[in-house]
CSV table of C-alpha atoms in Angstrom, one decimal:
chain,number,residue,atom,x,y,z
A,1,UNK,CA,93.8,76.8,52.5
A,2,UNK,CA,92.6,75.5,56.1
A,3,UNK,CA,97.0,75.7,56.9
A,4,UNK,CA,97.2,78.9,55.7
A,5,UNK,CA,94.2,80.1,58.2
A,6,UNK,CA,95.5,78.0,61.2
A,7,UNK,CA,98.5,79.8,60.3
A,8,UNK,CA,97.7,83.0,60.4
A,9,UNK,CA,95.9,82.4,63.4
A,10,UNK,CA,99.1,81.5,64.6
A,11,UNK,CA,100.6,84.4,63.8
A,12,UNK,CA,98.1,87.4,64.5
A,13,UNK,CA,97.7,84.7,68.4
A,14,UNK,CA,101.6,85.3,69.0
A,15,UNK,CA,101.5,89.1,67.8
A,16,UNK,CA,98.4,90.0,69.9
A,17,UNK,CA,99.8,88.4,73.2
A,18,UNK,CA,103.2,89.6,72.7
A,19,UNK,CA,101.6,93.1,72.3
A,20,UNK,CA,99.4,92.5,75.1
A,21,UNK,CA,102.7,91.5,77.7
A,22,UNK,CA,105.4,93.9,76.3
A,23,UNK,CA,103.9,96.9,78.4
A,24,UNK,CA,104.1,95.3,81.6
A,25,UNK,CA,108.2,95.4,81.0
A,26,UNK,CA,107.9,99.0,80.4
A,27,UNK,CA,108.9,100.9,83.3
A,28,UNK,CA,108.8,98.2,86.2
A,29,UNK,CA,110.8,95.8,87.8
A,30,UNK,CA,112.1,93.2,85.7
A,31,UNK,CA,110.3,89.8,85.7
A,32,UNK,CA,111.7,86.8,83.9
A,33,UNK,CA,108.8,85.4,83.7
A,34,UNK,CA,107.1,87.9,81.4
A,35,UNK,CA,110.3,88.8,79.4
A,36,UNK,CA,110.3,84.9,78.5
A,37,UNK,CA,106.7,84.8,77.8
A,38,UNK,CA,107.2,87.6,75.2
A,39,UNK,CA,109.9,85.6,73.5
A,40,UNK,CA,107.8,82.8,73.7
A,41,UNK,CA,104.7,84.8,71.8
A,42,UNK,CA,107.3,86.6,69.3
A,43,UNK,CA,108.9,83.1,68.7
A,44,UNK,CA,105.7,81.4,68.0
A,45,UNK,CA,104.4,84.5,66.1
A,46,UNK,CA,107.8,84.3,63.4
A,47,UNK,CA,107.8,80.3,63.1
A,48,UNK,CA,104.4,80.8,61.7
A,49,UNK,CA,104.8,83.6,59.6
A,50,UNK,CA,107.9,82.1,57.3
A,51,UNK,CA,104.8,79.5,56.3
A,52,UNK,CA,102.4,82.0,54.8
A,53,UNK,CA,102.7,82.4,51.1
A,54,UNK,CA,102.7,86.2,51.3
A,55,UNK,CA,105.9,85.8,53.8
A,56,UNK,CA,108.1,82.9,52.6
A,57,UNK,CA,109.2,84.5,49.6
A,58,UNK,CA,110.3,87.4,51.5
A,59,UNK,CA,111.5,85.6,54.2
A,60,UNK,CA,114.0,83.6,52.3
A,61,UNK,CA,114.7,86.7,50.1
A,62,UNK,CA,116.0,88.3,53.4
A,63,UNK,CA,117.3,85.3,55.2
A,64,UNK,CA,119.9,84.6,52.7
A,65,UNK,CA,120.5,81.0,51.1
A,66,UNK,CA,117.5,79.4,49.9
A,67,UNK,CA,117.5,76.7,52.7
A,68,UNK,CA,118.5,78.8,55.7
A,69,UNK,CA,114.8,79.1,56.1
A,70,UNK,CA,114.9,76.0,57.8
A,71,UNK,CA,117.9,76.7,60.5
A,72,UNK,CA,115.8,79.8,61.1
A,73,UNK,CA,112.7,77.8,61.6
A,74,UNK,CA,114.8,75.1,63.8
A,75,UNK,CA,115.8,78.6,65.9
A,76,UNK,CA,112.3,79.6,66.6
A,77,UNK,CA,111.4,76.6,67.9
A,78,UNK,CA,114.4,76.3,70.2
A,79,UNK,CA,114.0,79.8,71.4
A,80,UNK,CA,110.2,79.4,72.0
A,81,UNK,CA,110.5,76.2,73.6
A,82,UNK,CA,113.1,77.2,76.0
A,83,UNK,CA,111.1,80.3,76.8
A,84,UNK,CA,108.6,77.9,78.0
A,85,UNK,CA,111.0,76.3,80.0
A,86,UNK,CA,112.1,79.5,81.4
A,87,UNK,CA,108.4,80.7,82.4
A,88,UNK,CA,107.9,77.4,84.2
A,89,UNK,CA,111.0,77.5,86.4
A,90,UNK,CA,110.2,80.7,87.8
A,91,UNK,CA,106.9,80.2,88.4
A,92,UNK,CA,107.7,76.7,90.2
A,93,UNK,CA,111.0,77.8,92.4
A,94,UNK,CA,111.8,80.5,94.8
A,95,UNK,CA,114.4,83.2,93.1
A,96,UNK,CA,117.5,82.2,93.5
A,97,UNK,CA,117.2,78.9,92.4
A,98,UNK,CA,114.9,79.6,89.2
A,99,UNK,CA,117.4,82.1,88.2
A,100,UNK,CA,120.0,78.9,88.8
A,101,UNK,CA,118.0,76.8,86.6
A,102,UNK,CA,116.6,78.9,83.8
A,103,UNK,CA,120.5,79.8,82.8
A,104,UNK,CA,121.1,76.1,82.8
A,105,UNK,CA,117.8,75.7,80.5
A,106,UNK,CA,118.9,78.8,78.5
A,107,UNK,CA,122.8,77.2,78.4
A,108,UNK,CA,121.7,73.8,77.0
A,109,UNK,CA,119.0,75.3,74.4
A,110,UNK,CA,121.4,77.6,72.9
A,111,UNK,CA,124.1,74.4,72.9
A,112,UNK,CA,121.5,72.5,71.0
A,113,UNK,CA,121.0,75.2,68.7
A,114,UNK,CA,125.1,76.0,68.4
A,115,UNK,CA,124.9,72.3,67.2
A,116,UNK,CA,122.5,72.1,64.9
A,117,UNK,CA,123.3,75.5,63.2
A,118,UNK,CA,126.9,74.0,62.6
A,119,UNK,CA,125.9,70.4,61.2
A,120,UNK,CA,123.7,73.0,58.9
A,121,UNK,CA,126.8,74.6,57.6
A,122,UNK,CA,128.9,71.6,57.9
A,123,UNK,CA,126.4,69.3,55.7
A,124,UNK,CA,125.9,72.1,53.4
A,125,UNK,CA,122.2,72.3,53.6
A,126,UNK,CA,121.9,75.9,52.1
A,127,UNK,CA,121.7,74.7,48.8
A,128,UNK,CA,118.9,73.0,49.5
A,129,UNK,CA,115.5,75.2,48.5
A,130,UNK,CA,112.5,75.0,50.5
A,131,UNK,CA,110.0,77.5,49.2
A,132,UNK,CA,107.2,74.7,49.7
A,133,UNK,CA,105.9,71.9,51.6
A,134,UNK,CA,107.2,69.5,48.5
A,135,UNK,CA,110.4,70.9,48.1
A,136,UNK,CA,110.8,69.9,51.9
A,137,UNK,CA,110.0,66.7,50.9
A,138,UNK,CA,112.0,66.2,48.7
A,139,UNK,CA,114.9,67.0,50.2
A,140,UNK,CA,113.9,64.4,53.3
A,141,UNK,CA,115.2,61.9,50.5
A,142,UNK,CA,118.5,63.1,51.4
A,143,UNK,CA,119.9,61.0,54.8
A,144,UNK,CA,121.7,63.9,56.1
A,145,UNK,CA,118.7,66.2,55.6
A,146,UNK,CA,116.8,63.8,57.0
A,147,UNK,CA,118.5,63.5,60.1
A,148,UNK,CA,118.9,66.9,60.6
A,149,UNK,CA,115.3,67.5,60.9
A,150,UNK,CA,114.5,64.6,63.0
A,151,UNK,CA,116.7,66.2,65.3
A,152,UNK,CA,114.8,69.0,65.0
A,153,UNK,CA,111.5,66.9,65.7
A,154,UNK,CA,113.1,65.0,68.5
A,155,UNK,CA,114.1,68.6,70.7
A,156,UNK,CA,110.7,70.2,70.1
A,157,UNK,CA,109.0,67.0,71.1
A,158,UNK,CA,111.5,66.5,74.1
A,159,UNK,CA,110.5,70.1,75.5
A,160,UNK,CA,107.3,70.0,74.7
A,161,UNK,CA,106.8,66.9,76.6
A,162,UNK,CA,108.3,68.2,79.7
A,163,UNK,CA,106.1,71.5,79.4
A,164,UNK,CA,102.8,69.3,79.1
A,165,UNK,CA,104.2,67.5,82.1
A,166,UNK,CA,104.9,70.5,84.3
A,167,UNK,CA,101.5,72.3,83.0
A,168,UNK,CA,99.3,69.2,84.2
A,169,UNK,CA,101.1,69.3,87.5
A,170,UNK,CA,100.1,72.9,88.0
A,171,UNK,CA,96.8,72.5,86.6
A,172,UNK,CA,96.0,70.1,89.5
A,173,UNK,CA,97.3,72.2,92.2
A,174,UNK,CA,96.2,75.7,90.8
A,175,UNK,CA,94.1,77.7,93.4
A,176,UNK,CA,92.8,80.1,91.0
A,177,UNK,CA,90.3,78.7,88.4
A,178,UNK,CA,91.4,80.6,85.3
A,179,UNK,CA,95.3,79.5,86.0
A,180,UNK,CA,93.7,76.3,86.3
A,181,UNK,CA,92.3,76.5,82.7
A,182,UNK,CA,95.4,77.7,81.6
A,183,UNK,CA,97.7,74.9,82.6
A,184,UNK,CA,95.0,72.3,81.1
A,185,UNK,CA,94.9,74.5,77.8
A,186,UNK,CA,99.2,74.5,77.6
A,187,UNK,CA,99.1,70.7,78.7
A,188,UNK,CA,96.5,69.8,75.7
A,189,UNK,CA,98.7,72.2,73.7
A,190,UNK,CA,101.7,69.7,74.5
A,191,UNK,CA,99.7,66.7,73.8
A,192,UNK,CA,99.2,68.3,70.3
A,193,UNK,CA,102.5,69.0,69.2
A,194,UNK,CA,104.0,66.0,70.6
A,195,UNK,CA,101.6,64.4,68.2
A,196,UNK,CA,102.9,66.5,65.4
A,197,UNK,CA,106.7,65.4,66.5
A,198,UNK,CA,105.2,62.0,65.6
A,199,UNK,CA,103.5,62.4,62.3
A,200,UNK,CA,106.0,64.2,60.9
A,201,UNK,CA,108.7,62.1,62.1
A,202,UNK,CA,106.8,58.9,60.7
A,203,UNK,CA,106.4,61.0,57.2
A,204,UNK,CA,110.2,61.8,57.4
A,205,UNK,CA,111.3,58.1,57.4
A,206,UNK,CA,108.7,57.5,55.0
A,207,UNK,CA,110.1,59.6,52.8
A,208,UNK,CA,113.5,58.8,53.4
A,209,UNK,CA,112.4,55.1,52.4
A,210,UNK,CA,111.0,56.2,49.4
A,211,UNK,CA,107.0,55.7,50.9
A,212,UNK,CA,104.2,57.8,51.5
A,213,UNK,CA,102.1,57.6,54.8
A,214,UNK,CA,98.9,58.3,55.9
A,215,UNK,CA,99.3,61.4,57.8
A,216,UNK,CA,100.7,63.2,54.9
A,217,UNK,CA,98.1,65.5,54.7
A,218,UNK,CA,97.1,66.1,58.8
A,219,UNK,CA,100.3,66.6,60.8
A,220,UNK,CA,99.6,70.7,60.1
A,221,UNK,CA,96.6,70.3,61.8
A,222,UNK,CA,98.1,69.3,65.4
A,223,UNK,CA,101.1,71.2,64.3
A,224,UNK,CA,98.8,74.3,64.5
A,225,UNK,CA,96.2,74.1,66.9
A,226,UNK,CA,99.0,73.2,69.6
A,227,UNK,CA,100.2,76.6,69.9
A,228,UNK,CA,97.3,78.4,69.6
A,229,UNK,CA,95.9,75.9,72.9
A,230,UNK,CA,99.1,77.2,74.0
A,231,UNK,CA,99.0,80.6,73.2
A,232,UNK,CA,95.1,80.5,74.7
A,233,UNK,CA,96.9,78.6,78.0
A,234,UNK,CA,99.6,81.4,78.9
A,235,UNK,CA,97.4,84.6,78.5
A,236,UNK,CA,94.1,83.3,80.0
A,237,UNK,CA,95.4,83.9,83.5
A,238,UNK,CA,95.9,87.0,82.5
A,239,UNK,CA,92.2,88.1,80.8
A,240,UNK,CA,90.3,85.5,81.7
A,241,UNK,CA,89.0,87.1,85.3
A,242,UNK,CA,88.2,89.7,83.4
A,243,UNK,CA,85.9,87.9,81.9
A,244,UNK,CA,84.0,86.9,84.4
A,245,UNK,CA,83.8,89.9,86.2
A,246,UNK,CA,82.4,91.2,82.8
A,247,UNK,CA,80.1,88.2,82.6
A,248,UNK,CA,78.8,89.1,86.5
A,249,UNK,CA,78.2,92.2,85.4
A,250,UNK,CA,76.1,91.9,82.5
A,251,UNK,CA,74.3,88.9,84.4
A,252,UNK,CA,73.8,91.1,87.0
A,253,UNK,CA,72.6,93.8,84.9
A,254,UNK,CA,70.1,91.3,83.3
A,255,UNK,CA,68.9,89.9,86.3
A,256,UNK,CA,68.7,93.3,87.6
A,257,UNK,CA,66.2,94.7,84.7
A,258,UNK,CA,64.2,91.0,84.2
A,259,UNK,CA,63.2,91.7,88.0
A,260,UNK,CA,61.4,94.9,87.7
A,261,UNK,CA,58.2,94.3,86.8
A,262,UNK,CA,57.6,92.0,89.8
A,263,UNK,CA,59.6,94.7,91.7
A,264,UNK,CA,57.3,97.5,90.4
A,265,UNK,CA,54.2,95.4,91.0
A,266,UNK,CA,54.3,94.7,94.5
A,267,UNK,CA,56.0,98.4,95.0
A,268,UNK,CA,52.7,100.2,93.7
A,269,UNK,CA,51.2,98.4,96.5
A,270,UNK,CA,53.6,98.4,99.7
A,271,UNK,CA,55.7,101.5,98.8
A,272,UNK,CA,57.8,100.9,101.9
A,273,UNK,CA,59.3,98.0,101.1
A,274,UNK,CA,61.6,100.5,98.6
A,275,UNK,CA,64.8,102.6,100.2
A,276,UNK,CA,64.1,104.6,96.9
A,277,UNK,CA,61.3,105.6,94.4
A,278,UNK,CA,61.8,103.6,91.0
A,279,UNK,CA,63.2,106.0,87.7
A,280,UNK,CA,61.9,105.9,84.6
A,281,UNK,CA,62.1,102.9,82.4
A,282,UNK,CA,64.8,104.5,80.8
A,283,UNK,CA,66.9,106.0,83.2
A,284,UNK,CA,66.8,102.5,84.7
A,285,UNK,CA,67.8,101.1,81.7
A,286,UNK,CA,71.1,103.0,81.5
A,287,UNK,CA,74.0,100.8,83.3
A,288,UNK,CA,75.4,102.5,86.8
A,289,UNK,CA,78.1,102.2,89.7
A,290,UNK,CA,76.8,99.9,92.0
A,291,UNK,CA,75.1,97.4,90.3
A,292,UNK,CA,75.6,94.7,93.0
A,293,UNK,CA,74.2,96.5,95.6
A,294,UNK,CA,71.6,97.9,93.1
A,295,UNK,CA,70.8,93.7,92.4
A,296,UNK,CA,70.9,93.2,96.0
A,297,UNK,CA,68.5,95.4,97.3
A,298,UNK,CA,65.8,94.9,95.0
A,299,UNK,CA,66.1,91.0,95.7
A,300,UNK,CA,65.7,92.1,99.2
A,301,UNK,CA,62.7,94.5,98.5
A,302,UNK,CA,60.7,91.7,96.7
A,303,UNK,CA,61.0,89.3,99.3
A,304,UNK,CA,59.5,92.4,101.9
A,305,UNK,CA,56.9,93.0,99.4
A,306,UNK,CA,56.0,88.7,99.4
A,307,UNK,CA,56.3,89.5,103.3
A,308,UNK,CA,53.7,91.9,103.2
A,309,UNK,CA,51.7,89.9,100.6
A,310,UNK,CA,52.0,87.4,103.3
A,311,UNK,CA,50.4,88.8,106.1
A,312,UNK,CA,47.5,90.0,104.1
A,313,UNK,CA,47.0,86.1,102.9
A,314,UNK,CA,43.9,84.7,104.1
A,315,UNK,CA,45.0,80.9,105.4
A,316,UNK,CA,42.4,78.1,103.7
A,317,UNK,CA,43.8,75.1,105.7
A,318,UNK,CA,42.3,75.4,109.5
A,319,UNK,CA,44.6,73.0,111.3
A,320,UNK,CA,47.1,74.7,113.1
A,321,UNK,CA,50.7,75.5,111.3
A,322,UNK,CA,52.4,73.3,113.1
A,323,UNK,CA,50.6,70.6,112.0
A,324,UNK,CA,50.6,71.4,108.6
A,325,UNK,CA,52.6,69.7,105.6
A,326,UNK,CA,54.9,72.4,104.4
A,327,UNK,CA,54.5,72.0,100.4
A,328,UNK,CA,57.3,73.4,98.0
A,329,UNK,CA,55.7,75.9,95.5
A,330,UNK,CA,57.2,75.9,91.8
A,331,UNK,CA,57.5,79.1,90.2
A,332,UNK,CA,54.1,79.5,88.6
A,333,UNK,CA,52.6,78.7,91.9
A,334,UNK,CA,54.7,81.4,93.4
A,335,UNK,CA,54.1,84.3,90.5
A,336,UNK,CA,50.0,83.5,90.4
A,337,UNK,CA,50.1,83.9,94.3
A,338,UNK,CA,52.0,87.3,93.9
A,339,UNK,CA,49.7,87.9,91.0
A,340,UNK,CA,46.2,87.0,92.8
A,341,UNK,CA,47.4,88.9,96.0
A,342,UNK,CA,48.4,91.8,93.8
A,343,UNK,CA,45.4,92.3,92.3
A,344,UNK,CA,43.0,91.9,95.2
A,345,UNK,CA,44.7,94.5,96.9
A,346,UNK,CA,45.3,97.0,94.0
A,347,UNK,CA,40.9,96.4,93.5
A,348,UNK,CA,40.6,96.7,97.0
A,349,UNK,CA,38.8,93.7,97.4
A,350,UNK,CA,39.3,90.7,100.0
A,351,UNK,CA,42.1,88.5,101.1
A,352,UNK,CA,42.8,85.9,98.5
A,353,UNK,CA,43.0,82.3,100.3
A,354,UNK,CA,46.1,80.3,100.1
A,355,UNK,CA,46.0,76.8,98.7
A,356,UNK,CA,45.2,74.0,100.8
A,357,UNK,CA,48.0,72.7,103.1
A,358,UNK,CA,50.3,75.9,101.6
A,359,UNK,CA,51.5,78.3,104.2
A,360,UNK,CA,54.1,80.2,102.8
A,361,UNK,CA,53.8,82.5,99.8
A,362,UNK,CA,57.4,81.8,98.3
A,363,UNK,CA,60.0,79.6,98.9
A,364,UNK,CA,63.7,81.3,100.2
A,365,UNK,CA,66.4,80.3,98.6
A,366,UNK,CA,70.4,79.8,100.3
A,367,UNK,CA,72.8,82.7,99.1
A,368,UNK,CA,71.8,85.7,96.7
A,369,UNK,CA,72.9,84.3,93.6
A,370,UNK,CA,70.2,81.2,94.0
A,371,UNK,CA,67.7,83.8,95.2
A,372,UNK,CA,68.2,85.9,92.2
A,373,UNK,CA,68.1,83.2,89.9
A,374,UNK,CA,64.6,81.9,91.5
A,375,UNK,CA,63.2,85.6,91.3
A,376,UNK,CA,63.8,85.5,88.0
A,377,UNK,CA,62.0,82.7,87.1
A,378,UNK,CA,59.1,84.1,89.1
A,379,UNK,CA,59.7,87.3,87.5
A,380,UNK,CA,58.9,86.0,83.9
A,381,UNK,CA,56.2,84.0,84.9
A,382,UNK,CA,54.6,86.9,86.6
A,383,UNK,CA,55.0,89.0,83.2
A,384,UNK,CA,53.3,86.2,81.3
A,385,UNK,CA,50.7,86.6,84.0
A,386,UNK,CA,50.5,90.4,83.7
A,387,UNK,CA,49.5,89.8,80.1
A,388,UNK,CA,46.7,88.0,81.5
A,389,UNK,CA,44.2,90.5,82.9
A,390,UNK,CA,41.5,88.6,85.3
A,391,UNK,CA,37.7,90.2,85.4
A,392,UNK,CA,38.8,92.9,83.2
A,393,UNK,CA,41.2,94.2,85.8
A,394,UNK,CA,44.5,95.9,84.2
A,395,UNK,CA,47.4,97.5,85.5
């Protein structure tokens, strides 16, 4: 049951990307590249699908013999690992001499695959059935059936291993962090299948032998997350930014509607501070253009407000500033002073001392993003503190 899923994971992984590349091709110049990474995805898409009980039937119904299933199977995995071998070339070389070396790759894949489609006919493996996992293992009794697959094994696990080699390269020297990702992702996809090469190879000469082993019942499990880490690994690139621009966005947006309160506190008290009147609750709700520079400026406008907060702070240590020990405020510190000063000047009354040995009424951070996260902070505490009325006072 867990197979099946993996499996179909698999498949609907392969489908989505090969959907999600196929348009690029449409209409613009030709890139290598992409074409190979949509053989890749429909590859890895139809290896999978011949395994799912809804599809084998139908899949050997239309493929013909009942053990061609297996040379088709033995084609995917030619074809999708020389796509990968393809993709690499030309993302590694200049051109002319990718061009030069994906043919070559493309020349001795489709040899290998010449080969073992003939030793297929040859050995006459068509009469073999293999509508299940045990009727595959029961023909692995048979030498020439045997060696036939660890061929098979030993190709996928030879390209795989120079894909995982290539990837980690890549994802050392990658400038861009979600190509970075990508490259670790294919490279751990690698690791995995290689590691499915293995098990199944050791189960295939266990077999032969007439033995069981003990990874009888776990090779599927490498054998199926390795291309979806691989499937994850060559799209990322691709959607990943996108993702983090949609994760600023809606950080941004949270950031942006966490710091109103305190915004709207110290507005009511030093209007000027704003380029803008504040909307409604509502209309400020609603996400808009700009949101950046909508973040930005209300950062901005706080700190004047503290500024103006500042000034109006009554200074309980007498020695002179110079002289002073500058003391790092935590949050709280920094919300109750906004709050105390707030209030005194809302009820009119007098300057609020600052704490001994204190002489600044919030602490700057380097860089708006550490600003935003410290005003933030301040900003909930200072709602906690709203909630709080002293002497009766409300807002």
């Amino acid at each position: 049951m867990t197979y099946q899923a993996l499996a179909w994971c698999c498949v609907t992984g392969g489908m989505a990307a090969f959907l999600y590349k196929v348009p690029g091709l449409v209409g613009g110049r030709t890139d290598p590249a992409r074409i190979a990474l949509c053989v890749y995805f429909l590859a890895t898409c139809l290896y999978f699908a011949v395994s799912l009980e809804p599809l084998r039937s139908l899949t050997v119904t239309l493929v013909g013999p009942p053990g061609a299933m297996l040379l088709f199977v033995e084609a995917m995995v030619i074809v999708l690992t020389a796509a990968q071998q393809v993709v690499l070339v030309h993302w590694a070389d200049p051109p002319e001499s990718a061009a030069r070396k994906a043919r070559r790759r493309i020349a001795g894949y489709g040899i290998a695959l010449l080969a073992l489609s003939l030793a297929f006919v040859l050995l006459e493996l068509p009469r073999y059935r293999v509508n299940s996992d045990a009727d595959m293992l029961r023909n692995l009794r048979d030498p020439c059936y045997a060696t036939l697959y660890l061929a098979h094994l030993a190709l996928y696990a030879v390209g795989q291993f120079e894909t995982g080699r290539r990837c980690l390269h890549y994802a050392r020297i990658a400038g861009r962090p979600w190509l970075s990702r990508g490259m670790w992702a294919v490279t751990a996809g690698s690791v995995c299948i290689l590691c499915y090469c293995v098990m199944r190879s050791v189960e295939t000469l266990g077999t032969w032998l007439g033995s069981t082993t003990l990874w009888s019942s776990h090779w599927w499990v490498t054998g199926s997350m390795g291309p979806l880490l691989q499937i994850f690994g060559w799209t990322v690139p691709c959607w990943g930014p996108r993702v983090s621009a949609a994760y600023r966005c809606a950080t941004a947006y949270w950031s942006y509607q966490r710091l109103r309160p305190l915004w709207e506190a110290l507005y009511r008290i030093t209007p000027d501070i704003a380029l803008e009147p504040p909307r409604s609750r509502f209309i400020d709700l609603l996400p808009r253009r700009g949101l950046s520079y909508r973040l930005y400026r209300r950062v901005i406008e706080i700190r004047d407000g503290q500024l103006s907060l500042r000034s109006y702070r009554v200074e309980a240590d007498e020695r002179p500033v110079a002289d002073r020990q500058v003391q790092e405020i935590t949050v709280a510190q920094e919300a109750a002073m906004i709050m105390a000063d707030v209030r005194a000047r809302m009820a009119g009354s007098s300057a609020v001392a600052a704490p001994a040995g204190v002489h600044a009424s919030f602490s700057p951070q380097s860089g708006l993003s550490a600003e935003t996260h410290r005003l933030t902070q301040v900003a909930r505490a200072f709602r906690r503190l709203q909630r709080q009325p002293l002497n009766g006072f409300r807002e």
